[in-house]
JSON list of C-alpha atoms in Angstrom, two decimals:
[
{"chain": "A", "resi": 7, "resn": "SER", "atom": "CA", "xyz": [105.22, 175.79, -132.59]},
{"chain": "A", "resi": 8, "resn": "GLN", "atom": "CA", "xyz": [103.94, 172.23, -132.71]},
{"chain": "A", "resi": 9, "resn": "LYS", "atom": "CA", "xyz": [101.92, 171.52, -135.81]},
{"chain": "A", "resi": 10, "resn": "ILE", "atom": "CA", "xyz": [99.96, 168.57, -137.17]},
{"chain": "A", "resi": 11, "resn": "GLU", "atom": "CA", "xyz": [98.85, 168.49, -140.78]},
{"chain": "A", "resi": 12, "resn": "GLN", "atom": "CA", "xyz": [96.22, 166.21, -142.25]},
{"chain": "A", "resi": 13, "resn": "ASN", "atom": "CA", "xyz": [94.75, 166.26, -145.74]},
{"chain": "A", "resi": 14, "resn": "SER", "atom": "CA", "xyz": [92.43, 169.25, -145.60]},
{"chain": "A", "resi": 15, "resn": "GLU", "atom": "CA", "xyz": [90.48, 168.11, -148.62]},
{"chain": "A", "resi": 16, "resn": "ALA", "atom": "CA", "xyz": [87.99, 165.29, -148.35]},
{"chain": "A", "resi": 17, "resn": "LEU", "atom": "CA", "xyz": [89.00, 161.90, -149.65]},
{"chain": "A", "resi": 18, "resn": "ASN", "atom": "CA", "xyz": [86.51, 160.19, -151.94]},
{"chain": "A", "resi": 19, "resn": "ILE", "atom": "CA", "xyz": [87.02, 156.53, -152.77]},
{"chain": "A", "resi": 20, "resn": "GLN", "atom": "CA", "xyz": [85.05, 153.63, -154.15]},
{"chain": "A", "resi": 21, "resn": "GLU", "atom": "CA", "xyz": [83.82, 150.83, -151.92]},
{"chain": "A", "resi": 22, "resn": "GLY", "atom": "CA", "xyz": [86.29, 147.98, -151.73]},
{"chain": "A", "resi": 23, "resn": "LYS", "atom": "CA", "xyz": [89.34, 150.16, -152.34]},
{"chain": "A", "resi": 24, "resn": "THR", "atom": "CA", "xyz": [92.00, 151.02, -149.77]},
{"chain": "A", "resi": 25, "resn": "ALA", "atom": "CA", "xyz": [91.78, 154.46, -148.20]},
{"chain": "A", "resi": 26, "resn": "THR", "atom": "CA", "xyz": [95.07, 156.04, -147.16]},
{"chain": "A", "resi": 27, "resn": "LEU", "atom": "CA", "xyz": [95.12, 159.07, -144.89]},
{"chain": "A", "resi": 28, "resn": "THR", "atom": "CA", "xyz": [98.24, 161.07, -144.05]},
{"chain": "A", "resi": 29, "resn": "CYS", "atom": "CA", "xyz": [99.33, 162.79, -140.86]},
{"chain": "A", "resi": 30, "resn": "ASN", "atom": "CA", "xyz": [102.47, 164.94, -140.83]},
{"chain": "A", "resi": 31, "resn": "TYR", "atom": "CA", "xyz": [103.84, 166.77, -137.84]},
{"chain": "A", "resi": 32, "resn": "THR", "atom": "CA", "xyz": [106.56, 169.32, -137.10]},
{"chain": "A", "resi": 33, "resn": "ASN", "atom": "CA", "xyz": [108.35, 170.65, -134.04]},
{"chain": "A", "resi": 34, "resn": "TYR", "atom": "CA", "xyz": [107.31, 167.67, -131.96]},
{"chain": "A", "resi": 35, "resn": "SER", "atom": "CA", "xyz": [108.71, 164.34, -130.86]},
{"chain": "A", "resi": 36, "resn": "PRO", "atom": "CA", "xyz": [105.68, 162.34, -129.78]},
{"chain": "A", "resi": 37, "resn": "ALA", "atom": "CA", "xyz": [105.93, 159.22, -127.74]},
{"chain": "A", "resi": 38, "resn": "TYR", "atom": "CA", "xyz": [102.54, 158.04, -129.04]},
{"chain": "A", "resi": 39, "resn": "LEU", "atom": "CA", "xyz": [100.43, 158.60, -132.11]},
{"chain": "A", "resi": 40, "resn": "GLN", "atom": "CA", "xyz": [96.74, 157.78, -132.15]},
{"chain": "A", "resi": 41, "resn": "TRP", "atom": "CA", "xyz": [93.99, 157.73, -134.73]},
{"chain": "A", "resi": 42, "resn": "TYR", "atom": "CA", "xyz": [90.38, 158.53, -133.89]},
{"chain": "A", "resi": 43, "resn": "ARG", "atom": "CA", "xyz": [87.16, 158.41, -135.88]},
{"chain": "A", "resi": 44, "resn": "GLN", "atom": "CA", "xyz": [84.55, 161.14, -135.51]},
{"chain": "A", "resi": 45, "resn": "ASP", "atom": "CA", "xyz": [81.02, 161.00, -136.89]},
{"chain": "A", "resi": 46, "resn": "PRO", "atom": "CA", "xyz": [78.89, 164.15, -137.21]},
{"chain": "A", "resi": 47, "resn": "GLY", "atom": "CA", "xyz": [77.46, 165.27, -133.88]},
{"chain": "A", "resi": 48, "resn": "ARG", "atom": "CA", "xyz": [79.49, 162.76, -131.88]},
{"chain": "A", "resi": 49, "resn": "GLY", "atom": "CA", "xyz": [82.70, 162.66, -129.92]},
{"chain": "A", "resi": 50, "resn": "PRO", "atom": "CA", "xyz": [85.86, 161.09, -131.35]},
{"chain": "A", "resi": 51, "resn": "VAL", "atom": "CA", "xyz": [86.23, 157.33, -130.97]},
{"chain": "A", "resi": 52, "resn": "PHE", "atom": "CA", "xyz": [89.65, 155.75, -130.46]},
{"chain": "A", "resi": 53, "resn": "LEU", "atom": "CA", "xyz": [90.84, 153.39, -133.21]},
{"chain": "A", "resi": 54, "resn": "LEU", "atom": "CA", "xyz": [94.56, 152.67, -132.91]},
{"chain": "A", "resi": 55, "resn": "LEU", "atom": "CA", "xyz": [97.64, 153.72, -130.96]},
{"chain": "A", "resi": 56, "resn": "ILE", "atom": "CA", "xyz": [101.23, 153.29, -132.13]},
{"chain": "A", "resi": 57, "resn": "ARG", "atom": "CA", "xyz": [104.34, 154.01, -130.09]},
{"chain": "A", "resi": 58, "resn": "GLU", "atom": "CA", "xyz": [107.46, 155.79, -131.29]},
{"chain": "A", "resi": 59, "resn": "ASN", "atom": "CA", "xyz": [109.45, 152.55, -131.33]},
{"chain": "A", "resi": 60, "resn": "GLU", "atom": "CA", "xyz": [106.86, 150.75, -133.45]},
{"chain": "A", "resi": 61, "resn": "LYS", "atom": "CA", "xyz": [106.77, 150.92, -137.24]},
{"chain": "A", "resi": 62, "resn": "GLU", "atom": "CA", "xyz": [103.38, 149.40, -137.92]},
{"chain": "A", "resi": 63, "resn": "LYS", "atom": "CA", "xyz": [100.22, 148.37, -136.10]},
{"chain": "A", "resi": 64, "resn": "ARG", "atom": "CA", "xyz": [97.21, 146.50, -137.45]},
{"chain": "A", "resi": 65, "resn": "LYS", "atom": "CA", "xyz": [93.66, 145.95, -136.26]},
{"chain": "A", "resi": 66, "resn": "GLU", "atom": "CA", "xyz": [91.23, 144.12, -138.51]},
{"chain": "A", "resi": 67, "resn": "ARG", "atom": "CA", "xyz": [90.96, 146.24, -141.71]},
{"chain": "A", "resi": 68, "resn": "LEU", "atom": "CA", "xyz": [93.01, 149.09, -140.23]},
{"chain": "A", "resi": 69, "resn": "LYS", "atom": "CA", "xyz": [96.75, 149.62, -140.50]},
{"chain": "A", "resi": 70, "resn": "VAL", "atom": "CA", "xyz": [98.85, 152.44, -139.12]},
{"chain": "A", "resi": 71, "resn": "THR", "atom": "CA", "xyz": [102.49, 153.21, -139.88]},
{"chain": "A", "resi": 72, "resn": "PHE", "atom": "CA", "xyz": [104.70, 155.60, -137.95]},
{"chain": "A", "resi": 73, "resn": "ASP", "atom": "CA", "xyz": [107.91, 157.04, -139.40]},
{"chain": "A", "resi": 74, "resn": "THR", "atom": "CA", "xyz": [109.63, 159.24, -136.81]},
{"chain": "A", "resi": 75, "resn": "THR", "atom": "CA", "xyz": [112.33, 160.22, -139.32]},
{"chain": "A", "resi": 76, "resn": "LEU", "atom": "CA", "xyz": [109.83, 161.54, -141.83]},
{"chain": "A", "resi": 77, "resn": "LYS", "atom": "CA", "xyz": [107.58, 162.71, -138.98]},
{"chain": "A", "resi": 78, "resn": "GLN", "atom": "CA", "xyz": [104.66, 161.05, -140.67]},
{"chain": "A", "resi": 79, "resn": "SER", "atom": "CA", "xyz": [101.94, 158.52, -140.03]},
{"chain": "A", "resi": 80, "resn": "LEU", "atom": "CA", "xyz": [99.84, 156.77, -142.64]},
{"chain": "A", "resi": 81, "resn": "PHE", "atom": "CA", "xyz": [96.43, 155.32, -141.81]},
{"chain": "A", "resi": 82, "resn": "HIS", "atom": "CA", "xyz": [95.02, 152.67, -144.13]},
{"chain": "A", "resi": 83, "resn": "ILE", "atom": "CA", "xyz": [91.52, 151.21, -144.31]},
{"chain": "A", "resi": 84, "resn": "THR", "atom": "CA", "xyz": [91.45, 148.17, -146.58]},
{"chain": "A", "resi": 85, "resn": "ALA", "atom": "CA", "xyz": [88.31, 146.88, -148.29]},
{"chain": "A", "resi": 86, "resn": "SER", "atom": "CA", "xyz": [86.60, 150.15, -147.45]},
{"chain": "A", "resi": 87, "resn": "GLN", "atom": "CA", "xyz": [82.85, 150.29, -146.90]},
{"chain": "A", "resi": 88, "resn": "PRO", "atom": "CA", "xyz": [80.32, 153.14, -146.95]},
{"chain": "A", "resi": 89, "resn": "ALA", "atom": "CA", "xyz": [80.09, 152.75, -143.17]},
{"chain": "A", "resi": 90, "resn": "ASP", "atom": "CA", "xyz": [83.73, 153.86, -142.96]},
{"chain": "A", "resi": 91, "resn": "SER", "atom": "CA", "xyz": [82.68, 157.33, -144.09]},
{"chain": "A", "resi": 92, "resn": "ALA", "atom": "CA", "xyz": [83.63, 159.72, -141.29]},
{"chain": "A", "resi": 93, "resn": "THR", "atom": "CA", "xyz": [86.27, 162.21, -140.23]},
{"chain": "A", "resi": 94, "resn": "TYR", "atom": "CA", "xyz": [89.54, 160.67, -139.07]},
{"chain": "A", "resi": 95, "resn": "LEU", "atom": "CA", "xyz": [91.70, 162.54, -136.58]},
{"chain": "A", "resi": 96, "resn": "CYS", "atom": "CA", "xyz": [95.39, 162.05, -135.93]},
{"chain": "A", "resi": 97, "resn": "ALA", "atom": "CA", "xyz": [96.58, 162.78, -132.39]},
{"chain": "A", "resi": 98, "resn": "LEU", "atom": "CA", "xyz": [100.04, 163.05, -130.86]},
{"chain": "A", "resi": 99, "resn": "ALA", "atom": "CA", "xyz": [100.87, 162.58, -127.21]},
{"chain": "A", "resi": 100, "resn": "ASN", "atom": "CA", "xyz": [104.01, 163.04, -125.17]},
{"chain": "A", "resi": 101, "resn": "THR", "atom": "CA", "xyz": [105.52, 160.63, -122.69]},
{"chain": "A", "resi": 102, "resn": "GLY", "atom": "CA", "xyz": [102.85, 159.95, -120.13]},
{"chain": "A", "resi": 103, "resn": "GLY", "atom": "CA", "xyz": [100.21, 160.27, -122.82]},
{"chain": "A", "resi": 104, "resn": "PHE", "atom": "CA", "xyz": [98.44, 163.20, -121.29]},
{"chain": "A", "resi": 105, "resn": "LYS", "atom": "CA", "xyz": [99.03, 166.31, -123.32]},
{"chain": "A", "resi": 106, "resn": "THR", "atom": "CA", "xyz": [97.43, 165.32, -126.61]},
{"chain": "A", "resi": 107, "resn": "ILE", "atom": "CA", "xyz": [97.42, 167.44, -129.76]},
{"chain": "A", "resi": 108, "resn": "PHE", "atom": "CA", "xyz": [94.85, 166.68, -132.46]},
{"chain": "A", "resi": 109, "resn": "GLY", "atom": "CA", "xyz": [95.03, 167.34, -136.16]},
{"chain": "A", "resi": 110, "resn": "ALA", "atom": "CA", "xyz": [92.13, 168.98, -137.97]},
{"chain": "A", "resi": 111, "resn": "GLY", "atom": "CA", "xyz": [91.04, 165.65, -139.44]},
{"chain": "A", "resi": 112, "resn": "THR", "atom": "CA", "xyz": [90.40, 164.29, -142.90]},
{"chain": "A", "resi": 113, "resn": "ARG", "atom": "CA", "xyz": [86.88, 163.66, -144.13]},
{"chain": "A", "resi": 114, "resn": "LEU", "atom": "CA", "xyz": [86.52, 160.29, -145.86]},
{"chain": "A", "resi": 115, "resn": "PHE", "atom": "CA", "xyz": [83.64, 159.43, -148.17]},
{"chain": "A", "resi": 116, "resn": "VAL", "atom": "CA", "xyz": [83.28, 155.85, -149.37]},
{"chain": "A", "resi": 117, "resn": "LYS", "atom": "CA", "xyz": [80.89, 155.45, -152.27]},
{"chain": "A", "resi": 118, "resn": "ALA", "atom": "CA", "xyz": [78.93, 152.26, -152.86]},
{"chain": "B", "resi": 19, "resn": "ASP", "atom": "CA", "xyz": [79.31, 151.06, -118.52]},
{"chain": "B", "resi": 20, "resn": "ALA", "atom": "CA", "xyz": [77.45, 154.17, -119.67]},
{"chain": "B", "resi": 21, "resn": "GLY", "atom": "CA", "xyz": [80.57, 155.84, -121.03]},
{"chain": "B", "resi": 22, "resn": "VAL", "atom": "CA", "xyz": [81.48, 159.46, -120.41]},
{"chain": "B", "resi": 23, "resn": "ILE", "atom": "CA", "xyz": [78.41, 161.51, -119.62]},
{"chain": "B", "resi": 24, "resn": "GLN", "atom": "CA", "xyz": [78.13, 165.20, -120.37]},
{"chain": "B", "resi": 25, "resn": "SER", "atom": "CA", "xyz": [75.40, 167.68, -119.60]},
{"chain": "B", "resi": 26, "resn": "PRO", "atom": "CA", "xyz": [73.77, 169.64, -120.94]},
{"chain": "B", "resi": 27, "resn": "ARG", "atom": "CA", "xyz": [73.95, 168.44, -124.54]},
{"chain": "B", "resi": 28, "resn": "HIS", "atom": "CA", "xyz": [73.00, 171.85, -125.85]},
{"chain": "B", "resi": 29, "resn": "GLU", "atom": "CA", "xyz": [73.27, 175.25, -124.18]},
{"chain": "B", "resi": 30, "resn": "VAL", "atom": "CA", "xyz": [72.18, 178.56, -125.59]},
{"chain": "B", "resi": 31, "resn": "THR", "atom": "CA", "xyz": [72.94, 181.61, -123.52]},
{"chain": "B", "resi": 32, "resn": "GLU", "atom": "CA", "xyz": [73.38, 185.34, -123.84]},
{"chain": "B", "resi": 33, "resn": "MET", "atom": "CA", "xyz": [76.69, 187.10, -123.75]},
{"chain": "B", "resi": 34, "resn": "GLY", "atom": "CA", "xyz": [77.76, 187.89, -120.21]},
{"chain": "B", "resi": 35, "resn": "GLN", "atom": "CA", "xyz": [75.99, 184.95, -118.61]},
{"chain": "B", "resi": 36, "resn": "GLU", "atom": "CA", "xyz": [77.73, 182.25, -116.64]},
{"chain": "B", "resi": 37, "resn": "VAL", "atom": "CA", "xyz": [77.86, 178.81, -118.23]},
{"chain": "B", "resi": 38, "resn": "THR", "atom": "CA", "xyz": [78.64, 175.56, -116.44]},
{"chain": "B", "resi": 39, "resn": "LEU", "atom": "CA", "xyz": [79.33, 172.35, -118.31]},
{"chain": "B", "resi": 40, "resn": "ARG", "atom": "CA", "xyz": [79.37, 169.04, -116.48]},
{"chain": "B", "resi": 41, "resn": "CYS", "atom": "CA", "xyz": [81.14, 165.75, -116.99]},
{"chain": "B", "resi": 42, "resn": "LYS", "atom": "CA", "xyz": [81.05, 162.32, -115.40]},
{"chain": "B", "resi": 43, "resn": "PRO", "atom": "CA", "xyz": [84.02, 160.19, -116.48]},
{"chain": "B", "resi": 44, "resn": "ILE", "atom": "CA", "xyz": [84.00, 156.44, -116.90]},
{"chain": "B", "resi": 45, "resn": "SER", "atom": "CA", "xyz": [84.15, 154.72, -113.53]},
{"chain": "B", "resi": 46, "resn": "GLY", "atom": "CA", "xyz": [87.71, 153.72, -112.69]},
{"chain": "B", "resi": 47, "resn": "HIS", "atom": "CA", "xyz": [89.35, 156.19, -115.05]},
{"chain": "B", "resi": 48, "resn": "ASN", "atom": "CA", "xyz": [91.69, 158.55, -113.24]},
{"chain": "B", "resi": 49, "resn": "SER", "atom": "CA", "xyz": [92.51, 161.07, -115.94]},
{"chain": "B", "resi": 50, "resn": "LEU", "atom": "CA", "xyz": [90.04, 163.59, -117.34]},
{"chain": "B", "resi": 51, "resn": "PHE", "atom": "CA", "xyz": [90.38, 166.03, -120.23]},
{"chain": "B", "resi": 52, "resn": "TRP", "atom": "CA", "xyz": [88.35, 169.01, -121.42]},
{"chain": "B", "resi": 53, "resn": "TYR", "atom": "CA", "xyz": [88.51, 169.89, -125.13]},
{"chain": "B", "resi": 54, "resn": "ARG", "atom": "CA", "xyz": [86.92, 172.53, -127.31]},
{"chain": "B", "resi": 55, "resn": "GLN", "atom": "CA", "xyz": [86.16, 171.94, -131.00]},
{"chain": "B", "resi": 56, "resn": "THR", "atom": "CA", "xyz": [85.46, 174.58, -133.63]},
{"chain": "B", "resi": 57, "resn": "MET", "atom": "CA", "xyz": [85.66, 174.54, -137.40]},
{"chain": "B", "resi": 58, "resn": "MET", "atom": "CA", "xyz": [88.44, 177.12, -137.37]},
{"chain": "B", "resi": 59, "resn": "ARG", "atom": "CA", "xyz": [90.67, 175.68, -134.65]},
{"chain": "B", "resi": 60, "resn": "GLY", "atom": "CA", "xyz": [89.74, 172.01, -134.57]},
{"chain": "B", "resi": 61, "resn": "LEU", "atom": "CA", "xyz": [89.96, 170.05, -131.32]},
{"chain": "B", "resi": 62, "resn": "GLU", "atom": "CA", "xyz": [91.93, 171.91, -128.66]},
{"chain": "B", "resi": 63, "resn": "LEU", "atom": "CA", "xyz": [92.96, 170.58, -125.26]},
{"chain": "B", "resi": 64, "resn": "LEU", "atom": "CA", "xyz": [91.91, 173.05, -122.57]},
{"chain": "B", "resi": 65, "resn": "ILE", "atom": "CA", "xyz": [92.90, 171.31, -119.34]},
{"chain": "B", "resi": 66, "resn": "TYR", "atom": "CA", "xyz": [93.52, 167.85, -117.97]},
{"chain": "B", "resi": 67, "resn": "PHE", "atom": "CA", "xyz": [93.35, 166.30, -114.52]},
{"chain": "B", "resi": 68, "resn": "ASN", "atom": "CA", "xyz": [95.07, 163.27, -113.08]},
{"chain": "B", "resi": 69, "resn": "ASN", "atom": "CA", "xyz": [93.66, 161.82, -109.87]},
{"chain": "B", "resi": 70, "resn": "ASN", "atom": "CA", "xyz": [91.44, 164.91, -109.53]},
{"chain": "B", "resi": 71, "resn": "VAL", "atom": "CA", "xyz": [94.43, 167.28, -109.65]},
{"chain": "B", "resi": 72, "resn": "PRO", "atom": "CA", "xyz": [94.79, 169.78, -112.52]},
{"chain": "B", "resi": 73, "resn": "ILE", "atom": "CA", "xyz": [98.05, 168.93, -114.29]},
{"chain": "B", "resi": 74, "resn": "ASP", "atom": "CA", "xyz": [98.13, 171.36, -117.19]},
{"chain": "B", "resi": 75, "resn": "ASP", "atom": "CA", "xyz": [95.74, 174.23, -117.82]},
{"chain": "B", "resi": 76, "resn": "SER", "atom": "CA", "xyz": [97.86, 176.00, -120.41]},
{"chain": "B", "resi": 77, "resn": "GLY", "atom": "CA", "xyz": [95.15, 175.48, -123.00]},
{"chain": "B", "resi": 78, "resn": "MET", "atom": "CA", "xyz": [92.55, 177.45, -121.09]},
{"chain": "B", "resi": 79, "resn": "PRO", "atom": "CA", "xyz": [92.06, 180.50, -123.29]},
{"chain": "B", "resi": 80, "resn": "GLU", "atom": "CA", "xyz": [91.38, 183.14, -120.66]},
{"chain": "B", "resi": 81, "resn": "ASP", "atom": "CA", "xyz": [90.74, 183.69, -116.99]},
{"chain": "B", "resi": 82, "resn": "ARG", "atom": "CA", "xyz": [87.05, 183.58, -117.82]},
{"chain": "B", "resi": 83, "resn": "PHE", "atom": "CA", "xyz": [87.47, 179.80, -118.06]},
{"chain": "B", "resi": 84, "resn": "SER", "atom": "CA", "xyz": [87.85, 177.64, -114.98]},
{"chain": "B", "resi": 85, "resn": "ALA", "atom": "CA", "xyz": [87.61, 173.90, -114.32]},
{"chain": "B", "resi": 86, "resn": "LYS", "atom": "CA", "xyz": [87.25, 171.82, -111.21]},
{"chain": "B", "resi": 87, "resn": "MET", "atom": "CA", "xyz": [87.24, 168.17, -110.33]},
{"chain": "B", "resi": 88, "resn": "PRO", "atom": "CA", "xyz": [86.00, 167.83, -106.76]},
{"chain": "B", "resi": 89, "resn": "ASN", "atom": "CA", "xyz": [85.97, 164.03, -106.90]},
{"chain": "B", "resi": 90, "resn": "ALA", "atom": "CA", "xyz": [86.78, 161.15, -109.21]},
{"chain": "B", "resi": 91, "resn": "SER", "atom": "CA", "xyz": [83.33, 161.03, -110.74]},
{"chain": "B", "resi": 92, "resn": "PHE", "atom": "CA", "xyz": [82.58, 164.67, -111.53]},
{"chain": "B", "resi": 93, "resn": "SER", "atom": "CA", "xyz": [84.12, 167.67, -113.24]},
{"chain": "B", "resi": 94, "resn": "THR", "atom": "CA", "xyz": [82.88, 171.08, -114.31]},
{"chain": "B", "resi": 95, "resn": "LEU", "atom": "CA", "xyz": [84.03, 173.63, -116.85]},
{"chain": "B", "resi": 96, "resn": "LYS", "atom": "CA", "xyz": [82.80, 177.13, -116.16]},
{"chain": "B", "resi": 97, "resn": "ILE", "atom": "CA", "xyz": [82.84, 180.19, -118.37]},
{"chain": "B", "resi": 98, "resn": "GLN", "atom": "CA", "xyz": [82.13, 183.49, -116.67]},
{"chain": "B", "resi": 99, "resn": "PRO", "atom": "CA", "xyz": [81.28, 185.79, -118.36]},
{"chain": "B", "resi": 100, "resn": "SER", "atom": "CA", "xyz": [80.55, 184.06, -121.65]},
{"chain": "B", "resi": 101, "resn": "GLU", "atom": "CA", "xyz": [81.24, 185.66, -125.01]},
{"chain": "B", "resi": 102, "resn": "PRO", "atom": "CA", "xyz": [80.04, 184.83, -128.56]},
{"chain": "B", "resi": 103, "resn": "ARG", "atom": "CA", "xyz": [83.53, 183.57, -129.49]},
{"chain": "B", "resi": 104, "resn": "ASP", "atom": "CA", "xyz": [83.16, 180.86, -126.85]},
{"chain": "B", "resi": 105, "resn": "SER", "atom": "CA", "xyz": [80.56, 179.18, -129.07]},
{"chain": "B", "resi": 106, "resn": "ALA", "atom": "CA", "xyz": [81.86, 175.70, -129.79]},
{"chain": "B", "resi": 107, "resn": "VAL", "atom": "CA", "xyz": [81.38, 172.04, -128.94]},
{"chain": "B", "resi": 108, "resn": "TYR", "atom": "CA", "xyz": [83.01, 171.16, -125.63]},
{"chain": "B", "resi": 109, "resn": "PHE", "atom": "CA", "xyz": [84.09, 167.58, -125.09]},
{"chain": "B", "resi": 110, "resn": "CYS", "atom": "CA", "xyz": [85.09, 165.78, -121.97]},
{"chain": "B", "resi": 111, "resn": "ALA", "atom": "CA", "xyz": [87.24, 162.63, -122.20]},
{"chain": "B", "resi": 112, "resn": "SER", "atom": "CA", "xyz": [88.63, 160.20, -119.69]},
{"chain": "B", "resi": 113, "resn": "THR", "atom": "CA", "xyz": [91.30, 157.51, -119.61]},
{"chain": "B", "resi": 114, "resn": "LEU", "atom": "CA", "xyz": [93.33, 155.31, -117.33]},
{"chain": "B", "resi": 115, "resn": "SER", "atom": "CA", "xyz": [96.76, 156.79, -116.65]},
{"chain": "B", "resi": 116, "resn": "SER", "atom": "CA", "xyz": [98.42, 153.45, -116.08]},
{"chain": "B", "resi": 117, "resn": "GLY", "atom": "CA", "xyz": [99.92, 153.06, -119.54]},
{"chain": "B", "resi": 118, "resn": "VAL", "atom": "CA", "xyz": [96.76, 152.87, -121.63]},
{"chain": "B", "resi": 119, "resn": "TYR", "atom": "CA", "xyz": [96.31, 156.20, -123.34]},
{"chain": "B", "resi": 120, "resn": "GLU", "atom": "CA", "xyz": [93.26, 155.82, -125.48]},
{"chain": "B", "resi": 121, "resn": "GLN", "atom": "CA", "xyz": [90.80, 158.50, -124.53]},
{"chain": "B", "resi": 122, "resn": "TYR", "atom": "CA", "xyz": [87.07, 157.93, -124.28]},
{"chain": "B", "resi": 123, "resn": "PHE", "atom": "CA", "xyz": [85.08, 160.96, -125.31]},
{"chain": "B", "resi": 124, "resn": "GLY", "atom": "CA", "xyz": [81.66, 162.05, -124.21]},
{"chain": "B", "resi": 125, "resn": "PRO", "atom": "CA", "xyz": [78.98, 163.18, -126.67]},
{"chain": "B", "resi": 126, "resn": "GLY", "atom": "CA", "xyz": [79.90, 166.85, -126.17]},
{"chain": "B", "resi": 127, "resn": "THR", "atom": "CA", "xyz": [78.02, 170.00, -125.21]},
{"chain": "B", "resi": 128, "resn": "ARG", "atom": "CA", "xyz": [77.18, 172.37, -128.04]},
{"chain": "B", "resi": 129, "resn": "LEU", "atom": "CA", "xyz": [77.41, 175.89, -126.63]},
{"chain": "B", "resi": 130, "resn": "THR", "atom": "CA", "xyz": [75.96, 178.87, -128.43]},
{"chain": "B", "resi": 131, "resn": "VAL", "atom": "CA", "xyz": [76.52, 182.32, -126.96]},
{"chain": "B", "resi": 132, "resn": "THR", "atom": "CA", "xyz": [74.42, 185.04, -128.57]}
]
């Protein structure tokens, strides 16, 4: 069955450092990979989308890589800030972008 | 725009009762998704609509669950009868289906079935 794995343990880093979150998947060939941020008590918020034919995408302090051979995506937050503390969800979608599968998320804590 | 609107925000009901969750997507979006989130299972896609038509309901857990989208600005998710294991946060999300796939989520409805 299709499976998405994200770091189950929380990631604790110091302010100013780069946070790197991992998303691995099996038994799936997604056309799109997305990253979302979720704060407690709120719905997920879209951050970045990368297509299967793209290797890297950047947006301000965020960078996403997508390796379809390794079946892995890395999500980087540079110059991290305490306000970046949240749960980050990886999501895969098929062609058409409708049927989306979410990972369990990784909790990030950025300490001042 | 007000974003995706969900109601109620919290619902507490007794086992066996009917529960109806409501969603108003962002104006102009033509795809709508219902998700359920629990600690054990994470965020699960239940059903999605495109242009008010249900496209895939394979994620609906049981026949007790049903969803409708009578028009472009309103959808409901109904559970009848409800059970304690249905307790979760239910999210509605919407998007444009014209090549932009980022989904906009509502604030969710926290359902507790006792």
